[in-house]
Coordinates of C-alpha atoms and ligand atoms in Angstrom, one line a residue:
Chain K
M1 CA 46.9 129.1 11.3
I2 CA 44.4 127.2 13.5
L3 CA 41.5 128.7 11.4
M4 CA 43.0 127.5 8.2
A5 CA 43.6 124.0 9.5
S6 CA 40.0 123.6 10.4
K7 CA 39.0 122.9 6.8
K8 CA 41.7 120.7 5.3
K9 CA 42.0 120.9 1.5
D10 CA 42.4 117.5 -0.1
V11 CA 42.8 118.6 -3.7
V12 CA 44.0 122.0 -4.9
V13 CA 44.4 122.7 -8.6
K14 CA 45.9 126.0 -9.7
N15 CA 46.3 127.4 -13.3
L16 CA 46.3 123.9 -14.9
S17 CA 46.4 123.9 -18.7
Y18 CA 47.0 121.1 -21.0
I19 CA 47.3 120.6 -24.8
Y20 CA 47.4 117.0 -26.1
P21 CA 50.4 116.0 -28.3
D22 CA 48.2 116.3 -31.4
D23 CA 47.5 120.0 -30.5
T24 CA 44.0 119.5 -29.2
P25 CA 43.6 122.0 -26.3
A26 CA 42.0 120.1 -23.5
L27 CA 42.4 122.2 -20.3
H28 CA 42.7 125.9 -19.9
D29 CA 43.7 127.7 -16.7
V30 CA 41.7 125.3 -14.4
C31 CA 41.6 126.3 -10.8
F32 CA 39.6 124.8 -7.9
E33 CA 39.8 123.5 -4.3
I34 CA 38.2 120.5 -2.7
S35 CA 38.0 119.9 1.0
K36 CA 38.4 116.6 2.7
G37 CA 35.4 114.3 2.6
E38 CA 33.5 116.3 0.0
T39 CA 31.8 114.7 -2.9
V40 CA 32.2 116.9 -6.0
A41 CA 30.4 116.7 -9.3
L42 CA 32.5 117.4 -12.4
V43 CA 29.9 118.3 -15.0
G44 CA 30.3 119.2 -18.6
Q45 CA 29.3 118.1 -22.1
N46 CA 31.4 115.6 -24.0
G47 CA 34.9 116.9 -24.7
A48 CA 34.8 119.5 -21.9
G49 CA 38.0 118.0 -20.5
K50 CA 36.6 116.1 -17.5
S51 CA 38.6 112.9 -18.3
T52 CA 41.7 114.8 -19.0
L53 CA 41.5 116.6 -15.7
L54 CA 41.0 113.3 -13.8
L55 CA 44.1 111.8 -15.5
H56 CA 46.1 114.8 -14.2
L57 CA 45.0 114.4 -10.7
N58 CA 46.3 110.8 -10.6
G59 CA 49.5 111.8 -12.3
V60 CA 48.9 109.6 -15.4
I61 CA 49.3 112.8 -17.5
E62 CA 52.2 114.8 -16.2
N63 CA 51.3 118.4 -15.5
E64 CA 53.6 120.7 -17.5
N65 CA 52.4 124.0 -16.1
G66 CA 50.1 124.7 -13.2
C67 CA 50.1 123.1 -9.8
I68 CA 48.3 120.2 -8.3
T69 CA 48.4 119.6 -4.6
I70 CA 47.0 116.4 -3.2
A71 CA 46.5 116.2 0.6
G72 CA 49.0 119.0 1.0
I73 CA 51.7 117.5 -1.2
A74 CA 52.5 119.1 -4.5
L75 CA 52.4 116.5 -7.2
N76 CA 55.6 116.0 -9.1
K77 CA 57.6 113.3 -11.0
K78 CA 59.2 112.0 -7.9
N79 CA 56.2 111.5 -5.7
V80 CA 53.8 110.4 -8.4
R81 CA 53.9 106.7 -7.2
D82 CA 53.0 107.7 -3.6
I83 CA 50.2 110.0 -4.9
R84 CA 48.7 107.2 -6.9
K85 CA 48.3 105.2 -3.7
K86 CA 46.2 108.1 -2.4
V87 CA 44.2 108.8 -5.5
G88 CA 42.2 106.0 -7.2
V89 CA 40.7 106.3 -10.6
V90 CA 37.7 104.3 -11.9
F91 CA 37.8 104.6 -15.7
Q92 CA 34.8 104.9 -17.9
D93 CA 35.0 101.6 -19.7
P94 CA 35.3 98.6 -17.3
D95 CA 37.0 96.6 -20.0
D96 CA 39.9 98.9 -19.7
Q97 CA 39.9 98.8 -15.9
L98 CA 39.6 95.1 -15.6
F99 CA 42.7 93.7 -17.4
M100 CA 43.4 90.6 -15.4
S101 CA 41.8 87.2 -16.1
T102 CA 39.9 86.9 -12.8
V103 CA 38.1 89.3 -10.5
F104 CA 40.4 88.4 -7.6
D105 CA 43.5 89.2 -9.5
D106 CA 42.1 92.4 -10.7
V107 CA 41.0 93.6 -7.3
A108 CA 44.3 92.4 -5.8
F109 CA 46.4 94.1 -8.5
G110 CA 46.6 97.5 -6.6
P111 CA 47.3 96.1 -3.1
I112 CA 49.9 93.7 -4.5
N113 CA 51.7 96.6 -6.2
M114 CA 51.6 98.4 -2.9
G115 CA 53.7 95.7 -1.4
F116 CA 51.2 94.2 1.1
S117 CA 51.5 90.7 2.5
E118 CA 49.4 87.9 1.0
E119 CA 47.1 87.9 3.9
K120 CA 46.5 91.6 3.8
V121 CA 45.9 91.5 0.1
K122 CA 43.2 88.8 0.5
K123 CA 41.6 90.8 3.3
R124 CA 41.5 94.0 1.2
V125 CA 40.0 92.1 -1.8
H126 CA 37.4 90.6 0.4
I127 CA 36.3 93.9 1.9
A128 CA 36.4 95.7 -1.4
L129 CA 34.1 93.2 -3.0
Q130 CA 31.8 93.2 -0.1
K131 CA 31.5 97.0 -0.3
V132 CA 30.3 96.8 -3.9
G133 CA 28.0 93.9 -3.0
L134 CA 29.8 91.3 -5.1
A135 CA 31.4 89.1 -2.5
G136 CA 31.9 85.6 -3.9
F137 CA 32.8 86.8 -7.4
E138 CA 36.6 86.2 -6.8
E139 CA 37.1 83.4 -9.2
R140 CA 34.8 84.8 -12.0
C141 CA 36.3 85.9 -15.3
P142 CA 35.6 89.6 -16.3
H143 CA 34.4 88.6 -19.7
H144 CA 31.6 86.5 -18.2
L145 CA 30.2 89.3 -16.2
S146 CA 27.3 91.7 -17.0
F147 CA 28.2 95.3 -17.7
G148 CA 26.8 96.5 -14.4
E149 CA 28.8 93.9 -12.5
K150 CA 31.9 94.9 -14.4
K151 CA 31.3 98.5 -13.4
R152 CA 31.0 97.6 -9.7
I153 CA 34.1 95.4 -9.9
S154 CA 35.9 98.3 -11.4
V155 CA 35.0 100.4 -8.3
A156 CA 36.2 97.5 -6.1
T157 CA 39.6 97.4 -7.9
V158 CA 40.2 100.9 -6.6
L159 CA 38.6 100.5 -3.2
S160 CA 41.0 97.7 -2.4
M161 CA 43.8 100.3 -2.4
K162 CA 41.9 102.4 0.1
P163 CA 42.4 105.7 -1.6
D164 CA 41.8 108.9 0.3
I165 CA 40.5 110.4 -2.9
L166 CA 38.4 108.6 -5.4
L167 CA 38.0 109.8 -9.0
L168 CA 35.2 108.3 -11.0
D169 CA 34.8 108.9 -14.8
E170 CA 31.2 108.5 -15.9
P171 CA 30.2 105.8 -13.3
T172 CA 26.6 105.5 -14.5
S173 CA 27.1 105.7 -18.3
N174 CA 25.6 102.8 -20.3
L175 CA 24.0 101.3 -17.3
D176 CA 20.4 100.1 -17.1
P177 CA 18.3 101.7 -14.3
G178 CA 19.0 98.8 -11.9
G179 CA 22.7 98.9 -12.4
R180 CA 22.7 102.7 -12.1
R181 CA 20.9 102.6 -8.8
R182 CA 23.3 100.0 -7.4
I183 CA 26.3 102.1 -8.4
I184 CA 24.7 105.1 -6.8
E185 CA 24.0 103.3 -3.5
T186 CA 27.5 102.0 -3.5
L187 CA 29.0 105.4 -4.0
K188 CA 26.8 106.8 -1.2
T189 CA 28.3 104.4 1.3
L190 CA 31.9 105.5 0.5
K191 CA 33.2 108.2 2.8
S192 CA 36.4 109.2 1.0
T193 CA 36.7 112.5 -0.9
K194 CA 35.1 111.8 -4.3
I195 CA 35.2 113.6 -7.7
I196 CA 32.6 112.3 -10.1
A197 CA 32.8 113.3 -13.7
S198 CA 29.5 112.8 -15.5
H199 CA 26.6 114.4 -17.3
D200 CA 24.1 112.4 -15.4
I201 CA 22.9 115.4 -13.5
E202 CA 20.2 113.6 -11.5
M203 CA 22.8 111.2 -10.1
L204 CA 25.1 114.1 -9.3
L205 CA 22.4 116.0 -7.5
E206 CA 21.6 112.9 -5.5
I207 CA 25.1 112.3 -4.1
C208 CA 27.3 115.4 -4.5
D209 CA 27.9 118.3 -2.1
K210 CA 29.6 120.6 -4.6
A211 CA 29.8 121.0 -8.4
I212 CA 32.4 122.2 -10.8
L213 CA 31.0 123.0 -14.3
M214 CA 33.4 122.7 -17.2
D215 CA 33.1 123.7 -20.8
K216 CA 35.8 123.6 -23.5
G217 CA 38.6 123.0 -21.0
R218 CA 37.6 125.8 -18.7
V219 CA 35.9 125.9 -15.3
V220 CA 32.8 128.0 -15.9
G221 CA 31.1 127.6 -12.6
T222 CA 31.7 126.2 -9.1
G223 CA 29.4 126.1 -6.0
K224 CA 27.0 124.0 -4.1
A225 CA 25.7 121.1 -6.1
E226 CA 22.1 122.1 -5.7
D227 CA 22.8 125.6 -6.9
I228 CA 24.9 124.8 -10.0
L229 CA 23.0 121.7 -11.1
T230 CA 19.6 123.3 -10.9
N231 CA 20.6 126.5 -12.6
V232 CA 18.8 125.9 -15.8
E233 CA 20.2 128.9 -17.6
L234 CA 23.8 128.1 -16.7
L235 CA 23.4 124.4 -17.7
N236 CA 21.7 125.2 -21.0
S237 CA 24.3 127.8 -22.0
H238 CA 27.0 125.1 -21.7
G239 CA 25.3 122.4 -23.6
L240 CA 23.7 120.5 -20.7
E241 CA 20.1 119.9 -19.9
E242 CA 18.5 119.9 -16.5
P243 CA 16.6 116.7 -15.5
T244 CA 12.9 116.8 -16.3
V245 CA 11.9 116.7 -12.6
I246 CA 13.5 120.1 -12.2
T247 CA 11.4 121.5 -15.0
L248 CA 8.3 120.0 -13.5
L249 CA 8.7 120.5 -9.8
G250 CA 11.3 123.3 -9.4
D251 CA 12.7 123.5 -5.9
D252 CA 11.0 120.4 -4.6
A253 CA 12.9 118.4 -7.2
V254 CA 16.2 118.7 -5.4
F255 CA 14.8 117.2 -2.3
M256 CA 13.1 114.5 -4.2
I257 CA 16.2 113.5 -6.1
R258 CA 18.3 113.5 -2.9
N259 CA 15.9 111.2 -1.3
N260 CA 15.5 109.0 -4.4
F261 CA 11.8 109.8 -4.8
D262 CA 11.0 108.2 -1.5
S263 CA 7.2 109.0 -1.4
H264 CA 7.0 108.8 2.4
G265 CA 9.9 111.3 2.8
I266 CA 8.5 113.6 0.3
K267 CA 5.1 113.7 2.0
K268 CA 6.8 114.6 5.3
H269 CA 8.9 117.2 3.5
R270 CA 5.8 118.8 2.0
E271 CA 4.0 118.9 5.4
K272 CA 7.1 120.5 6.9
I273 CA 7.2 123.2 4.3
K274 CA 3.4 123.8 4.7
K275 CA 3.8 124.0 8.4
A276 CA 6.8 126.4 8.1
T277 CA 5.0 128.7 5.7
S278 CA 1.8 128.8 7.7
E279 CA 3.8 129.5 10.9
A280 CA 5.7 132.2 9.1
E281 CA 2.4 133.7 7.9
E282 CA 1.0 133.5 11.4
K283 CA 4.0 135.4 12.7
K284 CA 3.6 138.0 10.0
I285 CA 0.0 138.6 10.9
L286 CA 0.9 138.7 14.6
S287 CA 3.7 141.2 14.0
H288 CA 1.2 143.4 12.0
V289 CA -1.2 143.3 14.9
Chain A
M1 CA 28.9 86.2 -28.2
T2 CA 30.9 83.0 -28.1
H3 CA 33.4 82.3 -25.4
F4 CA 36.7 80.4 -25.4
D5 CA 35.3 77.4 -23.6
I6 CA 38.0 74.8 -23.0
D7 CA 37.4 75.3 -19.3
K8 CA 33.6 75.1 -19.6
Y9 CA 33.6 72.0 -17.4
A10 CA 36.2 73.1 -14.9
Y11 CA 33.6 73.3 -12.2
L12 CA 32.8 69.6 -12.2
K13 CA 34.0 67.3 -9.4
S14 CA 36.4 64.4 -10.3
P15 CA 39.7 63.1 -9.2
F16 CA 41.3 65.3 -11.9
H17 CA 39.4 68.4 -10.9
S18 CA 40.8 68.2 -7.4
F19 CA 44.3 67.4 -8.7
D20 CA 47.0 70.1 -8.0
P21 CA 47.5 71.7 -11.4
R22 CA 51.3 71.6 -11.2
A23 CA 51.4 67.9 -10.4
K24 CA 48.6 67.2 -13.0
I25 CA 50.4 69.0 -15.8
I26 CA 53.8 67.3 -15.0
C27 CA 52.4 63.8 -14.8
F28 CA 50.2 64.1 -17.9
L29 CA 53.1 65.6 -19.9
F30 CA 55.1 62.6 -18.8
L31 CA 52.4 60.2 -19.9
I32 CA 52.0 62.1 -23.2
F33 CA 55.7 61.9 -24.0
S34 CA 55.9 58.3 -23.0
I35 CA 53.0 57.5 -25.4
V36 CA 54.5 59.4 -28.2
L37 CA 57.8 57.5 -27.8
L38 CA 56.0 54.1 -28.0
N39 CA 56.4 52.1 -31.2
D40 CA 54.5 49.0 -30.4
I41 CA 51.0 48.6 -31.7
K42 CA 49.7 46.4 -29.0
V43 CA 51.1 48.5 -26.2
L44 CA 49.7 51.6 -27.9
V45 CA 46.3 50.0 -27.9
I46 CA 46.7 49.4 -24.2
A47 CA 47.7 53.0 -23.8
L48 CA 44.7 54.2 -25.7
I49 CA 42.4 52.2 -23.5
S50 CA 44.0 53.7 -20.5
T51 CA 43.6 57.2 -21.8
I52 CA 39.9 56.5 -22.5
I53 CA 39.5 55.3 -18.9
L54 CA 41.3 58.5 -17.6
T55 CA 39.1 60.7 -19.8
F56 CA 36.0 58.8 -18.5
L57 CA 37.1 59.4 -14.9
S58 CA 37.4 63.1 -15.6
K59 CA 33.6 63.3 -16.1
I60 CA 34.0 65.7 -19.1
P61 CA 30.9 65.1 -21.2
L62 CA 31.5 62.9 -24.2
L63 CA 29.7 65.2 -26.6
F64 CA 32.0 68.1 -25.6
I65 CA 35.0 66.0 -26.4
L66 CA 33.6 64.7 -29.7
K67 CA 32.9 68.2 -30.9
R68 CA 36.4 69.2 -30.3
F69 CA 37.7 66.0 -31.9
K70 CA 36.4 66.8 -35.4
W71 CA 39.6 68.4 -36.7
V72 CA 41.9 65.8 -35.2
A73 CA 39.7 63.1 -36.6
L74 CA 39.9 64.7 -40.1
F75 CA 43.7 64.8 -39.9
I76 CA 43.9 61.2 -38.7
F77 CA 41.5 60.1 -41.5
A78 CA 43.8 61.7 -44.0
V79 CA 46.8 59.9 -42.6
L80 CA 44.9 56.6 -42.6
I81 CA 44.0 57.1 -46.3
V82 CA 47.3 58.3 -47.6
L83 CA 50.0 56.4 -45.7
P84 CA 49.1 52.7 -46.7
F85 CA 49.6 53.7 -50.3
T86 CA 52.7 55.8 -49.9
V87 CA 55.0 54.0 -47.5
P88 CA 56.8 51.3 -49.5
G89 CA 57.2 47.8 -48.1
K90 CA 55.5 44.4 -48.4
T91 CA 52.5 44.6 -50.7
V92 CA 49.2 43.4 -49.2
L93 CA 46.6 44.4 -51.7
S94 CA 46.6 46.0 -55.1
F95 CA 43.9 48.1 -56.9
G96 CA 45.2 48.4 -60.5
F97 CA 48.3 50.6 -60.3
L98 CA 47.7 51.3 -56.5
Y99 CA 49.5 49.1 -54.0
V100 CA 48.7 48.9 -50.3
Y101 CA 51.8 48.3 -48.2
Q102 CA 51.9 46.6 -44.8
E103 CA 54.4 49.1 -43.4
G104 CA 52.1 51.9 -44.5
I105 CA 49.2 50.4 -42.6
L106 CA 51.3 49.8 -39.6
L107 CA 52.6 53.4 -39.6
A108 CA 49.1 54.8 -40.1
C109 CA 47.9 52.8 -37.1
L110 CA 50.8 53.9 -35.0
I111 CA 50.2 57.6 -35.8
S112 CA 46.5 57.5 -35.3
L113 CA 46.7 55.6 -32.0
K114 CA 49.2 58.1 -30.7
A115 CA 47.2 61.1 -31.9
F116 CA 44.0 59.8 -30.4
S117 CA 45.6 59.1 -27.1
V118 CA 47.4 62.4 -26.8
M119 CA 44.3 64.3 -27.9
L120 CA 42.2 62.5 -25.4
L121 CA 44.7 63.3 -22.6
I122 CA 44.3 67.0 -23.2
F123 CA 40.8 66.8 -21.7
P124 CA 41.5 65.3 -18.2
M125 CA 44.6 67.5 -18.1
L126 CA 43.4 71.0 -19.3
S127 CA 39.6 70.9 -19.2
T128 CA 39.5 70.0 -15.6
M129 CA 41.0 73.3 -14.5
K130 CA 40.2 76.9 -15.3
F131 CA 42.3 78.4 -18.1
V132 CA 43.4 81.0 -15.7
T133 CA 44.7 78.3 -13.4
F134 CA 46.6 77.0 -16.4
I135 CA 48.1 80.4 -17.0
K136 CA 49.1 80.6 -13.4
T137 CA 50.7 77.2 -13.5
L138 CA 52.8 78.3 -16.5
E139 CA 53.9 81.3 -14.5
H140 CA 54.7 79.0 -11.6
F141 CA 56.9 76.9 -13.9
K142 CA 58.9 80.0 -14.5
L143 CA 58.0 80.4 -18.2
P144 CA 59.1 83.8 -19.5
K145 CA 57.0 86.5 -17.8
K146 CA 56.4 88.3 -21.0
L147 CA 55.0 85.1 -22.7
V148 CA 52.7 84.4 -19.7
Q149 CA 51.4 88.0 -19.7
M150 CA 50.8 87.9 -23.4
I151 CA 48.8 84.7 -23.1
S152 CA 46.8 86.2 -20.2
F153 CA 46.1 89.4 -22.2
V154 CA 45.1 87.5 -25.3
Y155 CA 42.7 85.4 -23.2
R156 CA 41.3 88.5 -21.6
Y157 CA 40.8 90.6 -24.7
V158 CA 40.4 88.3 -27.6
F159 CA 36.6 88.5 -27.3
V160 CA 36.5 92.2 -26.5
V161 CA 38.3 92.9 -29.8
S162 CA 36.4 90.4 -31.8
N163 CA 33.2 91.9 -30.5
E164 CA 34.3 95.3 -31.6
F165 CA 35.1 94.0 -35.0
Q166 CA 31.7 92.3 -35.4
R167 CA 29.9 95.4 -34.2
A168 CA 31.7 97.5 -36.8
L169 CA 30.9 94.9 -39.5
R170 CA 27.3 94.8 -38.5
S171 CA 26.9 98.6 -38.6
V172 CA 28.4 98.6 -42.0
S173 CA 26.2 95.8 -43.4
S174 CA 23.1 97.4 -41.8
R175 CA 23.8 100.6 -43.8
N176 CA 24.7 98.8 -47.0
V177 CA 21.4 99.3 -48.9
G178 CA 22.8 100.4 -52.3
K179 CA 24.1 98.4 -55.1
K180 CA 26.7 95.7 -54.2
S181 CA 30.0 96.2 -55.8
R182 CA 32.8 93.9 -54.9
I183 CA 35.5 96.5 -54.9
L184 CA 33.5 98.7 -52.7
H185 CA 33.0 95.8 -50.4
L186 CA 36.7 95.1 -50.1
H187 CA 37.3 98.8 -49.5
V188 CA 34.8 98.8 -46.7
L189 CA 36.1 95.6 -45.2
S190 CA 39.6 97.0 -45.1
N191 CA 38.3 100.1 -43.4
V192 CA 36.6 98.0 -40.7
I193 CA 39.8 96.0 -40.1
G194 CA 41.8 99.2 -39.9
M195 CA 39.3 100.8 -37.5
T196 CA 39.4 97.7 -35.3
L197 CA 43.2 97.9 -35.2
V198 CA 43.2 101.5 -34.3
R199 CA 40.6 100.9 -31.6
S200 CA 42.7 98.0 -30.2
Y201 CA 45.7 100.3 -30.1
E202 CA 43.7 103.0 -28.3
R203 CA 42.4 100.4 -25.9
G204 CA 45.9 99.2 -25.2
E205 CA 46.8 102.8 -24.3
R206 CA 43.8 103.1 -22.0
I207 CA 44.6 99.8 -20.3
R208 CA 48.2 100.9 -19.8
T209 CA 46.8 104.0 -18.1
A210 CA 44.6 102.0 -15.9
M211 CA 47.5 99.7 -15.0
L212 CA 49.8 102.7 -14.2
S213 CA 47.1 104.3 -12.0
R214 CA 47.1 101.2 -9.9
G215 CA 50.8 101.1 -9.3
Y216 CA 52.0 99.0 -12.2
N217 CA 55.8 99.0 -12.5
G218 CA 56.5 96.6 -15.3
D219 CA 55.9 93.5 -13.2
M220 CA 52.5 91.8 -13.1
K221 CA 52.2 90.0 -9.8
T222 CA 49.4 87.7 -8.8
L223 CA 48.9 85.5 -5.8
H224 CA 48.6 81.8 -6.3
S225 CA 47.8 79.3 -3.8
F226 CA 48.7 75.9 -5.1
K227 CA 48.5 73.1 -2.5
M228 CA 50.0 69.7 -3.0
T229 CA 48.4 67.1 -0.8
K230 CA 49.2 63.5 -0.2
K231 CA 46.5 62.4 -2.6
D232 CA 48.0 64.6 -5.3
A233 CA 51.3 62.9 -4.8
I234 CA 49.7 59.5 -5.0
K235 CA 47.8 60.4 -8.2
C236 CA 50.9 61.9 -9.7
S237 CA 53.0 58.8 -9.0
L238 CA 50.4 56.4 -10.2
I239 CA 50.3 58.1 -13.6
I240 CA 54.1 58.3 -13.9
I241 CA 54.4 54.7 -12.9
W242 CA 51.8 53.8 -15.5
S243 CA 53.8 55.8 -18.1
L244 CA 56.9 53.9 -17.2
S245 CA 55.2 50.5 -17.2
L246 CA 54.1 51.0 -20.8
H247 CA 57.7 51.1 -21.7
V248 CA 58.5 48.2 -19.4
I249 CA 55.9 46.1 -21.2
V250 CA 57.7 46.9 -24.5
L251 CA 61.2 46.2 -23.1
T252 CA 60.3 43.0 -21.4
K253 CA 58.3 41.7 -24.3
I254 CA 55.7 40.3 -22.0
L255 CA 53.1 40.5 -24.8
D256 CA 55.3 38.5 -27.2
V257 CA 55.2 35.7 -24.6
Y258 CA 51.5 35.5 -25.2
D259 CA 52.1 35.5 -28.9
T260 CA 54.1 32.4 -28.8
Y261 CA 51.2 30.7 -27.0
G262 CA 49.1 31.7 -29.9
I263 CA 47.0 34.4 -28.2
Ligands
ADP301 N1 44.3 110.9 -26.3 C1 43.9 112.1 -26.8 N2 44.6 112.7 -27.8 C2 44.2 113.9 -28.3 N3 43.1 114.5 -27.9 C3 42.3 114.0 -27.0 C4 42.7 112.8 -26.3 N4 41.8 112.5 -25.4 C5 40.9 113.5 -25.4 N5 41.2 114.5 -26.3 C6 40.5 115.7 -26.6 O1 40.6 116.5 -25.5 C7 39.4 117.2 -25.3 C8 38.9 116.8 -23.9 O2 38.5 115.5 -23.8 P1 38.0 114.7 -22.6 O3 38.9 115.1 -21.4 O4 38.0 113.3 -22.9 O5 36.6 115.2 -22.4 P2 35.3 114.7 -21.5 O6 35.9 113.5 -20.7 O7 34.8 115.8 -20.8 O8 34.3 114.2 -22.5 C9 38.5 116.8 -26.4 O9 38.5 117.8 -27.3 C10 39.1 115.5 -26.9 O10 38.8 115.4 -28.3
MG302 MG1 35.3 111.5 -20.7

């Protein structure tokens, strides 16, 4: 028992299948486990079922067969409201996520529904906006914001609910490089368990610990992010393409991406490898002698 | 992309910008109704002058107001042209078979004075606060929740949807290189309209999903922090007193006293 408790499972999905009302099969026998605090990449080409899976985890789509366990509690009709407090979803299109007329109202929407006092709501909003680097945007209207700002506000609307588990659907799609970088840096600072659905493999490599590869509603690969996301053959066979850096640099690429191409860090990294290999060679020679 | 911009100047600083929105709306509505109920030309002129002063105090740029005045001015112009000929009474002038009546002129003046005053008052009342604040004030006044939510959603999404429509239209016209046929055109246009409707419906579904996932349970709650200060109370009373005095002027016939002295 003690051994099992040492690695707490935050999300457990077993045998989850789903067919949309119009007979489109979306998920087929999906199984995986995620531990507390992990950042997990959910990769797959368009239509692989990533969004559908995320909607299940938040209980927006009711699971008809299969079993979803969130923080040790099996998700069902009765506890779906409580689960939603624990699991926050950031949807792909910020215009869907931001439905109120001011940024404040939007970020406050979740906390108000959770029944907090006015003071606590204000505090939550303030902290959430600070975390995404947009403090002072409270009174702005969403339709006067840039796409990148809207995207970060979307993240804030969920952060204000302080979810244990954060689900993000394509957080970097349609963003310019600057906006993409800001979102990535924001995500890096968040400590909760995260599931990030995307096909931006470079971004996933930079921030994720684990990866789940999906294709046509099935899970076709799980493992460490750097193993799955650099497996060129695996990616290609499921309609995905590895980032160009991997083609060019091979193993070094993972390190470079993880460190956001920080040239100083890379130099150090190379020296370390050189030293390690030369030491290993020395040892080899010595053992021969 | 154009924005709904009645609140374009909501960030300025003036006695009306700092006015508590609830008090502001109440006293301005009071003033508007009392002006609408006036039927004395001289008092209406005084009322119009006072509304011009109020508008001036609100610091809303004149050009902004004039631009939005176009349509009202057109309507008033039509009234001014038509009424003198159509409301029968004492004849003042005649062009052949057309007669100009005194009652008609009087009525046209009354209507246009009222219309101008009321239109002008909209600016110090609504343009001095954000539209969102206005929506919240409506909510505060206990207007039906569904109505307030609807206004709020329309305000939020009208440009998203119109953008989608324009994008679709543009993509159609950019590919329209062949012969122009009117029937084909209508056919394409109806397709674009249909697509926009379907998209809006789907967006509605996605928004509902987003609302549900953040704990929506049929009740949209927001925080509002209206604060009524002593200054607000004073401003509010001043405007209400002024509205009443307009009627007092009419009732006590003060202006007629001047008339008898030949002024
Ligand atoms: N609302 C819906 N109704 C019917 N089919 C849908 C709906 N949403 C998605 N699908 C279908 O379900 C499959 C998985 O979609 P989705 O989960 O959106 O994939 P992804 O997010 O990985 O691109 C696709 O074949 C898609 O066409
Ligand atoms: Mg998707």
